[in-house]
Amino acid sequence: YLTTLKKSPAASQIGDFNDSNTLLNLNMPDIKQKITTGFESGIEKSPLPQKAKDATKKQFLEDQSAYTDKVVNAFSGSLNRIFIVSTIAMAIAAALVFSLKERKLKTASPTDMPD
């Protein structure tokens, strides 16, 4: 999908394909629609036979769908790992807190001042 987009003359308007923000923005519905519309109009203007045009469109849409799945799964997978690590860290912290012993407070009279 990205390789196909990079071949387009309009790809320079999209941004840097090595930037994660650009890669995430490619998955936004309005951007996807503009890319799909531009691709389809470019294919229709090409001198390819209709069968080849249809196959190219189908392949492009499959690649676009696969890219969307990769982005969504990568994001949710990374969040899953973050929550697992956070849960383990919280369990360790809770065990450490409960293992601390309380210190007895010194008795003081109302006239004593802290040092």
Coordinates of C-alpha atoms in Angstrom, one line a residue:
Y1 CA 0.0 0.0 0.0
L2 CA 2.7 2.4 1.0
T3 CA 4.8 1.4 -2.0
T4 CA 1.9 2.2 -4.3
L5 CA 1.3 5.6 -2.6
K6 CA 5.0 6.5 -2.9
K7 CA 4.8 6.0 -6.7
S8 CA 2.1 8.7 -7.0
P9 CA 3.1 12.2 -7.9
A10 CA 0.7 13.5 -5.2
A11 CA 2.7 11.5 -2.5
S12 CA 4.8 14.6 -1.8
Q13 CA 1.7 16.3 -0.5
I14 CA 1.0 13.5 2.0
G15 CA 4.3 14.0 3.9
D16 CA 7.2 11.9 5.0
F17 CA 6.5 8.2 4.9
N18 CA 9.1 7.7 7.7
D19 CA 7.0 9.8 10.1
S20 CA 4.6 7.9 12.4
N21 CA 2.1 10.8 12.3
T22 CA 1.9 10.6 8.5
L23 CA 1.4 6.8 8.7
L24 CA -1.4 7.2 11.2
N25 CA -3.0 10.0 9.2
L26 CA -3.2 7.7 6.2
N27 CA -5.6 5.6 8.2
M28 CA -8.1 8.5 8.8
P29 CA -11.4 8.0 6.9
D30 CA -11.3 11.3 5.0
I31 CA -7.7 10.8 3.9
K32 CA -8.3 7.2 2.9
Q33 CA -11.3 8.4 0.8
K34 CA -9.2 11.1 -1.0
I35 CA -6.5 8.6 -1.7
T36 CA -8.9 6.0 -3.0
T37 CA -10.7 8.5 -5.1
G38 CA -7.4 9.8 -6.6
F39 CA -6.2 6.3 -7.2
E40 CA -9.5 5.2 -9.0
S41 CA -9.5 8.3 -11.2
G42 CA -5.9 7.8 -12.1
I43 CA -6.6 4.1 -13.0
E44 CA -9.7 5.1 -15.1
K45 CA -7.5 7.5 -17.1
S46 CA -4.9 4.9 -17.8
P47 CA -4.8 2.9 -21.1
L48 CA -5.1 -0.4 -19.3
P49 CA -7.8 -2.9 -20.3
Q50 CA -10.9 -2.9 -18.1
K51 CA -10.0 -6.3 -16.6
A52 CA -6.6 -5.0 -15.5
K53 CA -8.1 -1.8 -14.1
D54 CA -10.6 -3.8 -12.0
A55 CA -7.8 -6.1 -10.8
T56 CA -5.6 -3.2 -9.9
K57 CA -8.4 -1.5 -8.0
K58 CA -9.2 -4.7 -6.1
Q59 CA -5.6 -5.2 -5.2
F60 CA -5.3 -1.6 -4.0
L61 CA -8.4 -1.8 -1.8
E62 CA -7.1 -5.1 -0.3
D63 CA -3.7 -3.5 0.4
Q64 CA -5.4 -0.5 1.9
S65 CA -7.5 -2.8 4.1
A66 CA -4.5 -4.8 5.2
Y67 CA -2.6 -1.5 6.1
T68 CA -5.6 -0.4 8.2
D69 CA -5.6 -3.7 10.0
K70 CA -1.9 -3.5 10.7
V71 CA -2.2 0.0 12.1
V72 CA -5.1 -0.8 14.3
N73 CA -3.6 -4.1 15.6
A74 CA -0.2 -2.5 16.2
F75 CA -1.8 0.3 18.3
S76 CA -4.1 -2.0 20.3
G77 CA -1.2 -4.5 20.7
S78 CA 1.1 -1.9 22.1
L79 CA -1.6 -0.7 24.5
N80 CA -2.1 -4.2 25.7
R81 CA 1.6 -4.5 26.5
I82 CA 1.5 -1.2 28.3
F83 CA -1.3 -2.3 30.5
I84 CA 0.3 -5.6 31.3
V85 CA 3.6 -4.0 32.3
S86 CA 1.7 -1.4 34.4
T87 CA -0.3 -4.1 36.2
I88 CA 2.9 -6.0 37.0
A89 CA 4.6 -2.8 38.2
M90 CA 1.6 -2.0 40.4
A91 CA 1.6 -5.5 41.9
I92 CA 5.3 -5.2 42.8
A93 CA 4.7 -1.7 44.3
A94 CA 1.8 -3.0 46.4
A95 CA 3.8 -5.9 47.7
L96 CA 6.7 -3.5 48.6
V97 CA 4.3 -1.1 50.3
F98 CA 2.7 -3.8 52.4
S99 CA 6.1 -5.1 53.5
L100 CA 7.1 -1.8 55.1
K101 CA 6.9 -1.7 58.8
E102 CA 5.3 1.2 60.6
R103 CA 7.4 3.3 62.9
K104 CA 6.1 4.3 66.3
L105 CA 5.6 8.0 66.6
K106 CA 7.3 9.7 69.5
T107 CA 5.1 11.2 72.1
A108 CA 5.3 14.9 72.4
S109 CA 3.8 17.6 74.6
P110 CA 1.9 20.5 73.1
T111 CA 4.8 22.8 74.0
D112 CA 7.5 20.9 72.0
M113 CA 8.6 22.4 68.7
P114 CA 9.9 20.3 65.8
D115 CA 13.6 20.5 65.2

